[in-house]
Coordinates of C-alpha atoms in Angstrom, one line a residue:
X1 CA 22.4 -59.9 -75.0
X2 CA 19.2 -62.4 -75.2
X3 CA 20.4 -63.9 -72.0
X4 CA 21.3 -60.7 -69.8
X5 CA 17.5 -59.6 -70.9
X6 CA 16.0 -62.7 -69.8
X7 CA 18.3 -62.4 -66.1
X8 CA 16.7 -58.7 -66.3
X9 CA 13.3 -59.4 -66.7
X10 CA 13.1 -62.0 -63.9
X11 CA 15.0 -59.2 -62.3
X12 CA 12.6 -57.1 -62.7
X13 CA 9.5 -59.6 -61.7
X14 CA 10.8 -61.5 -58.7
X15 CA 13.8 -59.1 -57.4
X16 CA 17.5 -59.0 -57.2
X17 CA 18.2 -61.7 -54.5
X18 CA 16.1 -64.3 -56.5
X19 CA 18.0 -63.3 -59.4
X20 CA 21.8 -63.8 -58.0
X21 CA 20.3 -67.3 -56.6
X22 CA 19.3 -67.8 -59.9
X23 CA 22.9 -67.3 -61.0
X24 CA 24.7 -69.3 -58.6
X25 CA 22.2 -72.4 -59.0
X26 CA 23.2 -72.4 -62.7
X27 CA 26.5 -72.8 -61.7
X28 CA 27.7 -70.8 -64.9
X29 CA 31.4 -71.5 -65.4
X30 CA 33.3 -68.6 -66.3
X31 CA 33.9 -66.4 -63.9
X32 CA 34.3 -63.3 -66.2
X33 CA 30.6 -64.2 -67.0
X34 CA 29.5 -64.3 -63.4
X35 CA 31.1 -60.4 -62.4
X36 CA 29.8 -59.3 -65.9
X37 CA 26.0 -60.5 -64.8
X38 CA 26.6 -59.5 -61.0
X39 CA 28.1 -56.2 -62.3
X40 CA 25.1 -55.3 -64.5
X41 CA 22.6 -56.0 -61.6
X42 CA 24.2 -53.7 -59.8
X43 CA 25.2 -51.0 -62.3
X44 CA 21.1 -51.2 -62.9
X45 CA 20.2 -50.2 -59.2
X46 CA 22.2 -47.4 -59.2
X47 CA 20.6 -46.0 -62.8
X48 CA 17.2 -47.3 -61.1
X49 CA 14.7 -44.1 -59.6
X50 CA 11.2 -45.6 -59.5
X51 CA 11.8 -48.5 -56.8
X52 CA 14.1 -47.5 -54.8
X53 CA 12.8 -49.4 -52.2
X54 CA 14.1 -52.9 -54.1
X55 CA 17.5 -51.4 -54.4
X56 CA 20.4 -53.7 -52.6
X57 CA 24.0 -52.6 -51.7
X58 CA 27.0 -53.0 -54.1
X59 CA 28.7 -54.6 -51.2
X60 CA 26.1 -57.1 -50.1
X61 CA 25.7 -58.5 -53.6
X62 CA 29.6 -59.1 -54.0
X63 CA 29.7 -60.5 -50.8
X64 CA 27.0 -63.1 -51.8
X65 CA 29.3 -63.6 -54.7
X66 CA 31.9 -64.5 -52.6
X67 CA 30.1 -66.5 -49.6
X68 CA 28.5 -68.2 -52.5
X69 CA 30.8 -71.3 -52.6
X70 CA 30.0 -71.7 -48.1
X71 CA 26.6 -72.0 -49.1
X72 CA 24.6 -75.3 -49.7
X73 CA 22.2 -75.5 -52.4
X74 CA 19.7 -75.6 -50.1
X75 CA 20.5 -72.5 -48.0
X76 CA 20.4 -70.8 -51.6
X77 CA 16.9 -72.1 -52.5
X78 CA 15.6 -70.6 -49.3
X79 CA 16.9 -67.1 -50.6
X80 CA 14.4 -67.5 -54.2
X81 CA 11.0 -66.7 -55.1
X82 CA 10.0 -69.5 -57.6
X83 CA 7.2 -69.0 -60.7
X84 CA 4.9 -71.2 -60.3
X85 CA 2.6 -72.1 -63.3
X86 CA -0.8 -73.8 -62.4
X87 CA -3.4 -75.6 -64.7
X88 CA -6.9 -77.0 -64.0
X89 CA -10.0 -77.0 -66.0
X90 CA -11.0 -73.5 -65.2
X91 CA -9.9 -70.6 -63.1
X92 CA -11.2 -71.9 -59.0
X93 CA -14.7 -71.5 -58.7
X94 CA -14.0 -72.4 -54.9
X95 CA -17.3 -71.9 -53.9
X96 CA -18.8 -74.6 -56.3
X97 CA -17.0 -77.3 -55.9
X98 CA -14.1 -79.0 -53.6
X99 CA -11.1 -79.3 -56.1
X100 CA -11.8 -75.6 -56.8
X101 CA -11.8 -74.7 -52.9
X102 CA -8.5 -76.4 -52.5
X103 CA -6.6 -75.0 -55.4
X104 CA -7.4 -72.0 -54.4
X105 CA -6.1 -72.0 -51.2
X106 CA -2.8 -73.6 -52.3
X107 CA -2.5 -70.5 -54.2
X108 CA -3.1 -68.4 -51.3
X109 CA -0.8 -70.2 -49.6
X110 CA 2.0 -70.4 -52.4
X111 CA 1.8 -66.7 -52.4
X112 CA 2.1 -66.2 -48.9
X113 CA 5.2 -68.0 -49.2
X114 CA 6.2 -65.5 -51.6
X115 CA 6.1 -67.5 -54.6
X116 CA 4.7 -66.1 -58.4
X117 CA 1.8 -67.7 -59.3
X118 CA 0.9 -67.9 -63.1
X119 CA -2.5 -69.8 -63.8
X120 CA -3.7 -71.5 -66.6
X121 CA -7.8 -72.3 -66.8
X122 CA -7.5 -75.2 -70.0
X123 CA -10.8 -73.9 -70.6
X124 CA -9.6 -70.3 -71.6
X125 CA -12.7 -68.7 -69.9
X126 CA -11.8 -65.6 -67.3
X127 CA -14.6 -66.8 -65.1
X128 CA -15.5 -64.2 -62.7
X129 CA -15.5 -63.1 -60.1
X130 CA -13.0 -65.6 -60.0
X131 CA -10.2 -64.6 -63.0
X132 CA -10.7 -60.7 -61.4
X133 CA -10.2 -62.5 -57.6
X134 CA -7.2 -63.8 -58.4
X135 CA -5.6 -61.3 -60.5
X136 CA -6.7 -59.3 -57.1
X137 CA -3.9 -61.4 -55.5
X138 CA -1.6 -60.3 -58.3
X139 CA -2.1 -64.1 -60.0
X140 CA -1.1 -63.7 -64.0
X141 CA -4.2 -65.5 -65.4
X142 CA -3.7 -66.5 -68.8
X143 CA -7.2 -67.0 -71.2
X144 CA -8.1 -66.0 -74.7
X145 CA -8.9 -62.8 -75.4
X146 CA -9.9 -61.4 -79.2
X147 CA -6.1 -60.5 -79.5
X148 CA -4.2 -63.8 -78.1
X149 CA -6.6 -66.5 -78.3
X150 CA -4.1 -69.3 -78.3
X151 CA -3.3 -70.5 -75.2
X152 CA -0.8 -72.6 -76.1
X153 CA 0.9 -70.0 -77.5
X154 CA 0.7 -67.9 -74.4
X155 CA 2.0 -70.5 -72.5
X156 CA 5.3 -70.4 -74.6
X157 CA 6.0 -67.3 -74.1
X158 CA 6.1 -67.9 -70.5
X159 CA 8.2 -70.8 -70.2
X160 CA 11.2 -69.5 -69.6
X161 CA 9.8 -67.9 -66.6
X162 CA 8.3 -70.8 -65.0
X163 CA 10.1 -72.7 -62.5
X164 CA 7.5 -75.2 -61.6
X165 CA 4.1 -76.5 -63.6
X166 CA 1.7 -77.7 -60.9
X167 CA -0.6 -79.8 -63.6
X168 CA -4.0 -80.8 -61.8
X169 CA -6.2 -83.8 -62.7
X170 CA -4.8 -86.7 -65.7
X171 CA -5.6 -85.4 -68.7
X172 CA -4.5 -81.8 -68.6
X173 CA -1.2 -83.1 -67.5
X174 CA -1.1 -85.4 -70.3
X175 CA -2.2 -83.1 -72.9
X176 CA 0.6 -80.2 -71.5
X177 CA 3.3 -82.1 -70.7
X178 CA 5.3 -82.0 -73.6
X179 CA 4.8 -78.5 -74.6
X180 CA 6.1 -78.0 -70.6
X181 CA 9.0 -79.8 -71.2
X182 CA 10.7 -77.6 -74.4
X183 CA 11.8 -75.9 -70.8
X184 CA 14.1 -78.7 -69.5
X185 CA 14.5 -76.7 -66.2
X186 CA 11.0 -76.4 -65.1
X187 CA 10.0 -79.1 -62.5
X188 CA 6.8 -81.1 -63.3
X189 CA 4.1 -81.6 -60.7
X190 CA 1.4 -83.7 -61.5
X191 CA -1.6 -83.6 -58.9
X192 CA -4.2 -86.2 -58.9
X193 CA -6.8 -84.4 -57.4
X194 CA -8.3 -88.1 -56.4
X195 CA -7.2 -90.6 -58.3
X196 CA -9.7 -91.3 -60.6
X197 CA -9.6 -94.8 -61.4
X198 CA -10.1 -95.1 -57.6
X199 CA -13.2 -93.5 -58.4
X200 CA -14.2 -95.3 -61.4
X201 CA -13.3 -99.1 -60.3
X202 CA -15.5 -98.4 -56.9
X203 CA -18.5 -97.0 -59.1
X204 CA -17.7 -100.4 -61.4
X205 CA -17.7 -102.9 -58.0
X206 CA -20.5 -101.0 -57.0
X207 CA -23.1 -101.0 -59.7
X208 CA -22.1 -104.4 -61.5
X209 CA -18.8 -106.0 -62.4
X210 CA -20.1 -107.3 -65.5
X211 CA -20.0 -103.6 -67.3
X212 CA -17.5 -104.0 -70.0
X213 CA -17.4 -100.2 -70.5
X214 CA -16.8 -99.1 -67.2
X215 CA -14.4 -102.2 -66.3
X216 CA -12.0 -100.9 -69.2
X217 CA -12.5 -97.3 -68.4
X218 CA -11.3 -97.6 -64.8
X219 CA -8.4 -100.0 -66.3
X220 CA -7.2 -97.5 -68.8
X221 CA -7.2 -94.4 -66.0
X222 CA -5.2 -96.9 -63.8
X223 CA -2.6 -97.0 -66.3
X224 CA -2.6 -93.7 -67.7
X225 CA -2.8 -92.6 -64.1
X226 CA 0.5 -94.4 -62.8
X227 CA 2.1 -93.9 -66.4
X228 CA 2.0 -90.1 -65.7
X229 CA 3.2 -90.4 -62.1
X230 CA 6.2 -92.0 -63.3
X231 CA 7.5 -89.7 -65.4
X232 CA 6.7 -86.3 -63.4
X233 CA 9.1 -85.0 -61.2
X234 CA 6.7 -85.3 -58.3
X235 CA 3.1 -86.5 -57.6
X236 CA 1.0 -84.8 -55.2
X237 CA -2.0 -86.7 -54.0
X238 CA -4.4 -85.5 -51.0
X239 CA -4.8 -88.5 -48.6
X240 CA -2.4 -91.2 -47.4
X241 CA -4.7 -93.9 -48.6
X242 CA -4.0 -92.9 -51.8
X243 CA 0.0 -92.1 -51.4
X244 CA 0.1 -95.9 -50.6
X245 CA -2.2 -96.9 -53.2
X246 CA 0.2 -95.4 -55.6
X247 CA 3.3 -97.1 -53.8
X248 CA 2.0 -100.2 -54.2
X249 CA 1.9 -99.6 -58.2
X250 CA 5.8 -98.4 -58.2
X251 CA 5.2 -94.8 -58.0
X252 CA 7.6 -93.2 -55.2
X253 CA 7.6 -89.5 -55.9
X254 CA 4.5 -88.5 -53.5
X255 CA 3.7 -86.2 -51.9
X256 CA 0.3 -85.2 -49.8
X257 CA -1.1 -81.8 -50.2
X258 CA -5.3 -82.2 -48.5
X259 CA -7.5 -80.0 -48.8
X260 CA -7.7 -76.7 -46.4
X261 CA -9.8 -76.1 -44.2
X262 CA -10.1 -72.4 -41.9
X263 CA -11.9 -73.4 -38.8
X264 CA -14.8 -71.3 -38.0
X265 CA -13.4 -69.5 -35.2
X266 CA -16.7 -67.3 -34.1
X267 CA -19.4 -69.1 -31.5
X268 CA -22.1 -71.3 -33.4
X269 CA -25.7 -72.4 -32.8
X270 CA -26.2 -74.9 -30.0
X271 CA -28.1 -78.1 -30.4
X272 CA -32.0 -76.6 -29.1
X273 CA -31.1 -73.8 -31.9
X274 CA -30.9 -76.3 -34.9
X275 CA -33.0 -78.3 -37.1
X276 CA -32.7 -80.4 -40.3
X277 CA -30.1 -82.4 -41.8
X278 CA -27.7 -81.1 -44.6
X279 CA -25.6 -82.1 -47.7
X280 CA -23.5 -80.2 -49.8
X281 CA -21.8 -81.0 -53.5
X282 CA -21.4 -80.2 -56.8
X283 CA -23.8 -82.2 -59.1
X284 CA -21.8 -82.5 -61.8
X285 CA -20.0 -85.1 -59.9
X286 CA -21.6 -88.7 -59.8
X287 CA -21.0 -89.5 -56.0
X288 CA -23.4 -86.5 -55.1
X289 CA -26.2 -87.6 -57.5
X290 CA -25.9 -91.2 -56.3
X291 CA -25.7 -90.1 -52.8
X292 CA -28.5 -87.9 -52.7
X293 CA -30.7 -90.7 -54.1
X294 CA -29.9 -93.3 -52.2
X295 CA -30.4 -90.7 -49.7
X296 CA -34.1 -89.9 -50.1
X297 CA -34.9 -93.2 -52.0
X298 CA -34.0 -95.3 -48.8
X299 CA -32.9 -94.0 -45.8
X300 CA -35.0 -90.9 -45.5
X301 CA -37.7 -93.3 -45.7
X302 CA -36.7 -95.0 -42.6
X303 CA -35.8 -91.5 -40.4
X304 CA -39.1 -90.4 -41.0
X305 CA -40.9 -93.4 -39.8
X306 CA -39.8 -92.0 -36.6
X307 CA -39.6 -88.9 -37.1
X308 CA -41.9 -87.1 -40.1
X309 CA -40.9 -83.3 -38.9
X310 CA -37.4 -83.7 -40.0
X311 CA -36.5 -81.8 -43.2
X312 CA -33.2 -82.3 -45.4
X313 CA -31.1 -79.2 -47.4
X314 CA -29.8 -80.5 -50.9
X315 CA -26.8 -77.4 -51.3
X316 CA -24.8 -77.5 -54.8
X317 CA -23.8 -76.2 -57.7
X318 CA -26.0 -77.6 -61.0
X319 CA -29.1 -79.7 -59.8
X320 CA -30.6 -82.0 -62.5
X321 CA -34.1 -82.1 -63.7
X322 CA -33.4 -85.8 -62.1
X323 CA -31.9 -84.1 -58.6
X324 CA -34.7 -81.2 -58.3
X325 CA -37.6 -83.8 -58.5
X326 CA -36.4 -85.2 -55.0
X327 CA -38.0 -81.8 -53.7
X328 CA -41.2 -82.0 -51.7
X329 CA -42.5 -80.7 -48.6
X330 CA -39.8 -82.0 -46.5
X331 CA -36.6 -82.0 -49.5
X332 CA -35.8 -78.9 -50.0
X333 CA -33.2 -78.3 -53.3
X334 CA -32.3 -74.9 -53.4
X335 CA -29.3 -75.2 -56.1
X336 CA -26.0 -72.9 -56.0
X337 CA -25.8 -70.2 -53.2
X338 CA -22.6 -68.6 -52.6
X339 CA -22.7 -68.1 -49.1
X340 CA -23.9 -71.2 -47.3
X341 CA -22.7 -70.4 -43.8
X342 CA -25.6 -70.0 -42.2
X343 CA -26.9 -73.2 -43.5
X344 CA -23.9 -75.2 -41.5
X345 CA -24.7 -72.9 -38.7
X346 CA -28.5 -73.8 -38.6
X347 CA -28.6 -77.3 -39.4
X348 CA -28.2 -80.4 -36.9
X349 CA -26.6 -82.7 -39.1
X350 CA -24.3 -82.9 -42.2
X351 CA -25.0 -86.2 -44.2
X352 CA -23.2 -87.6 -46.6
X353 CA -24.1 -91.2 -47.9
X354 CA -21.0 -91.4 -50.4
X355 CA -21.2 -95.0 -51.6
X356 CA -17.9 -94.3 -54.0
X357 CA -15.8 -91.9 -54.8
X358 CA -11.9 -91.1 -53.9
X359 CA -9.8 -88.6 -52.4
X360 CA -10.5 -86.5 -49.5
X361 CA -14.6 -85.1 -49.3
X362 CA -14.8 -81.0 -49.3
X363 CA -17.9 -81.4 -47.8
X364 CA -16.6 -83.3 -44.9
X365 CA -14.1 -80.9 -44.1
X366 CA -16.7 -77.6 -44.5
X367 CA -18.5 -79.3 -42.2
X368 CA -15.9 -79.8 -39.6
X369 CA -14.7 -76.2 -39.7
X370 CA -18.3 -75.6 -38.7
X371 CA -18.2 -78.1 -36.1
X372 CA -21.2 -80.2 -37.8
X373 CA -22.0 -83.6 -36.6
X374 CA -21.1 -85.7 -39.7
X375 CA -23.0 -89.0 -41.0
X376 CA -21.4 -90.5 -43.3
X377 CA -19.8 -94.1 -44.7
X378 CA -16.6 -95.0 -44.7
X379 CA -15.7 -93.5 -48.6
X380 CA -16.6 -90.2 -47.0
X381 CA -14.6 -90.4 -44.2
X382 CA -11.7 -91.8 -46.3
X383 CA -8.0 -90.3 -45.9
X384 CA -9.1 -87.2 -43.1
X385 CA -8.3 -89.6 -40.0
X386 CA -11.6 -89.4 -38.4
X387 CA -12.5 -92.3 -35.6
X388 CA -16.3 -93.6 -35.9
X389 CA -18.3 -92.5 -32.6
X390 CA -16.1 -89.9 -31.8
X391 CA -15.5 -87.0 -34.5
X392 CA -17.9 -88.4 -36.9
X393 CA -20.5 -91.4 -37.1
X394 CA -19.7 -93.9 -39.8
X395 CA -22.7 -96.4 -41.2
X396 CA -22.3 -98.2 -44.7
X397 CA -26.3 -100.0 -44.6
X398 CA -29.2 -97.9 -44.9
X399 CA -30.3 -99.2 -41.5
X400 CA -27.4 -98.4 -39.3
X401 CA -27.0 -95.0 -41.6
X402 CA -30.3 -93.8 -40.3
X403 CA -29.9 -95.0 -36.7
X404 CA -26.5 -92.8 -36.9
X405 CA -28.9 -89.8 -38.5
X406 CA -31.5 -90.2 -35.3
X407 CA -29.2 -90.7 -32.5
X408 CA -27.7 -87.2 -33.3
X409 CA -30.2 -85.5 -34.6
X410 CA -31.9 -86.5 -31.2
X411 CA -29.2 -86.5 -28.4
X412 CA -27.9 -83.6 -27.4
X413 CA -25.2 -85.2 -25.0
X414 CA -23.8 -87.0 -28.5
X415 CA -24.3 -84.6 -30.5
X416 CA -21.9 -81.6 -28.4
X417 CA -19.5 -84.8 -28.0
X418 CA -19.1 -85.0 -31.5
X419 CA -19.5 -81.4 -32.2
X420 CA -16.6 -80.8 -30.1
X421 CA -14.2 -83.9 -31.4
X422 CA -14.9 -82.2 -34.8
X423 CA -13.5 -78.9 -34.4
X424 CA -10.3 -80.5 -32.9
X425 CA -9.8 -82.6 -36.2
X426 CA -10.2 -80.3 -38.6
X427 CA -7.0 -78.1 -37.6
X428 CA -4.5 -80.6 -39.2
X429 CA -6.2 -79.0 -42.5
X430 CA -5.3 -75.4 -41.3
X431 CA -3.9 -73.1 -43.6
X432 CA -0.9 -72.7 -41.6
X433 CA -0.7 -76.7 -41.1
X434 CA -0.9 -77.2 -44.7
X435 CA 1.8 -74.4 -45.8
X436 CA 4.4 -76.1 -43.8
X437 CA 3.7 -79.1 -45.9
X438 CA 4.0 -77.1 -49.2
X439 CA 7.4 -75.5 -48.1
X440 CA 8.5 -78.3 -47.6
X441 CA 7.6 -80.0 -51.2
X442 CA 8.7 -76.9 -52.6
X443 CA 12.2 -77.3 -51.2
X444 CA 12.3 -81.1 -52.3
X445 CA 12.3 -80.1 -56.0
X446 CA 15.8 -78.2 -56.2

């Protein structure tokens, strides 16, 4: 009777037709057993009043019984809802920083695809207005509460629901996937969100190679890194750069999933009704801090020797004493604001001096969607398939970086050109491009 509840609650929670797929994929070899199940569904939605509207015909559901053996297990999958459990630090603050954003919008886009969505913040915090957003979106957001403050123990209860665990970033994945695996059926997909000791071996070759510390920090990520890839069922990375970097350690199982981008669809500010430059990024992230002084420490120097009237925007979430004592007369730091359209909409040019990092760059793509002129070096550019000069200006020196920062700021004819270029890009990172790309992952995994 333990098993005909569980069929019943998922019943209940995702509908008959995922239900009989789930019976056929199991392939349960009695026959007797398969009318007894089939039989109680549909004994059920007679006796059922309050939803009439999910009701399905006797005879439909015994032919689907019977057509079941014509149909591949693919057709089948295309007939289910899956549950689709999702971890990450905390519950997407999408407006605060770029792993957030994306998340967020895969679970947008997961739902539109009809899929249940369970998420998981490791922090146990219901952020809001976040944890209330997404429950908004009828998203089951698990967190501690005076009553169940175990997460772990939540998470149990729900295993035999979950279908696939999408397991952001290295160490939540490695610190979950065992308890995820007590459920032998649940597909494991770990997402990288950049690969991290991408991240830390360019900070090491940047700053100095004779760090001990950092050198075996970045050496211990790679490993841990392509050790977790290996044994998930799939590995989802954002950027092709990084798909290949994985290849060429033996991983195989990749799949891309960028970030999303909606591109501002409503008419923006012309060049003659713009001024100052712009970044954006969360603080908390040690790209942006270096960026932003290696910003004002040496190339704002040089684009105000010829021109002293331009100002700069530093946008993000948690400046540091360290950050906030950039600001002057002509920095301004104005820390987190939720809406920053109209800062991409009044500003002339997005820059964004990332000297390391990995992945794909939020901020980049924000900016496109707003068709903003971008200045940036080749990290930020990285894995988005922009071409220097004609979607974006690319400059790795201090020099050439503030020659890119003048030409645009000052030339209109290269600035619409660019302006232009950049709104074309930025629709491979469409919702709708993006959910194709999902479906088809999806689909890979049964």
């Amino acid at each position: 009777m333990d098993y005909l509840q569980k069929l019943f609650f998922i019943w209940q929670r995702e509908g008959p037709i995922s239900l009989l797929s789930r019976i056929l994929d199991k392939a349960i070899e009695s026959v007797k057993t398969k009318l007894i199940l089939i039989r109680y569904i549909i004994d059920f939605n007679y006796t059922n009043k309050k939803h009439p509207e999910q009701l399905i015909s006797n005879q439909f559901l015994w032919n689907s019984f019977f057509e079941s053996n014509k149909l591949d297990k693919n057709s089948r999958h295309k007939l289910r809802k899956y549950t689709i459990l999702i971890i990450d630090f905390y519950v997407p603050m999408y407006d605060r920083e770029s792993g957030s954003c994306r998340i967020f919008n895969i679970v947008k886009i997961l739902i539109d695809l009809g899929h249940n969505i369970i998420f998981l913040p490791d922090d146990g915090q219901a952020r809001e207005p976040y944890t209330s957003e997404l429950e908004s979106l009828n998203v089951e957001v698990l967190y501690r509460t005076s009553q169940k403050y175990n997460l772990k123990k939540q998470l149990k209860s729900k295993l035999s629901l979950i279908d696939i665990a999408w397991v952001c970033r290295p160490e939540i994945y490695k610190k979950y996937a065992n308890l995820l695996r007590l459920n032998p059926d649940i597909k494991l997909a770990y997402d990288t969100v950049d690969l991290h000791f991408v991240r830390l071996k360019r900070q090491w070759e940047l700053f100095s190679n004779h760090n001990k510390f950092l050198q075996k920090t970045w050496q211990y990520t790679q490993a841990l890194e392509v050790n977790l890839a290996q044994s998930s069922d799939i590995t989802i990375v954002v950027t092709e750069v990084e798909q290949n970097i994985l290849k060429s350690l033996s991983v195989n199982n990749t799949w891309i999933v960028p970030n999303v981008h909606q591109p501002y669809l409503k008419s923006v500010n012309t060049f003659a009704e713009r001024d100052s430059l712009l970044f954006i990024g969360s603080y908390n992230h040690p790209p942006n801090v270096d960026a932003v002084i290696w910003l004002c420490q040496e190339i704002m120097p040089l684009v105000w020797k010829y021109n002293p009237e331009i100002r700069l925007i530093l946008l993000g979430n948690n400046p540091s004493s360290r950050i906030k004592a950039l600001a002057d007369d002509r920095v301004t730091v104005p820390g987190y604001i939720k809406d920053v359209e109209s800062y991409f909409l009044n500003s002339r040019v997005f820059v964004a001096p990332l000297r390391f990092g990995a992945g794909m760059k939020g901020k980049i793509g924000q900016s496109l969607s707003y068709s903003l002129p971008i200045v940036t070096t080749s990290i930020g550019a990285e894995g988005m398939g922009l071409t220097d000069g004609f979607d974006v200006m690319i400059a790795d020196e201090v020099q050439t970086f503030s020659q890119c920062i003048l030409a645009l700021y000052n030339d209109s004819y290269i600035w619409n050109f660019i302006s232009k270029n950049a709104n074309e890009t930025i629709s491979k990172y469409s919702p709708k491009a993006v959910q194709s790309q999902l479906s088809n992952m999806i689909n890979s995994l049964f």
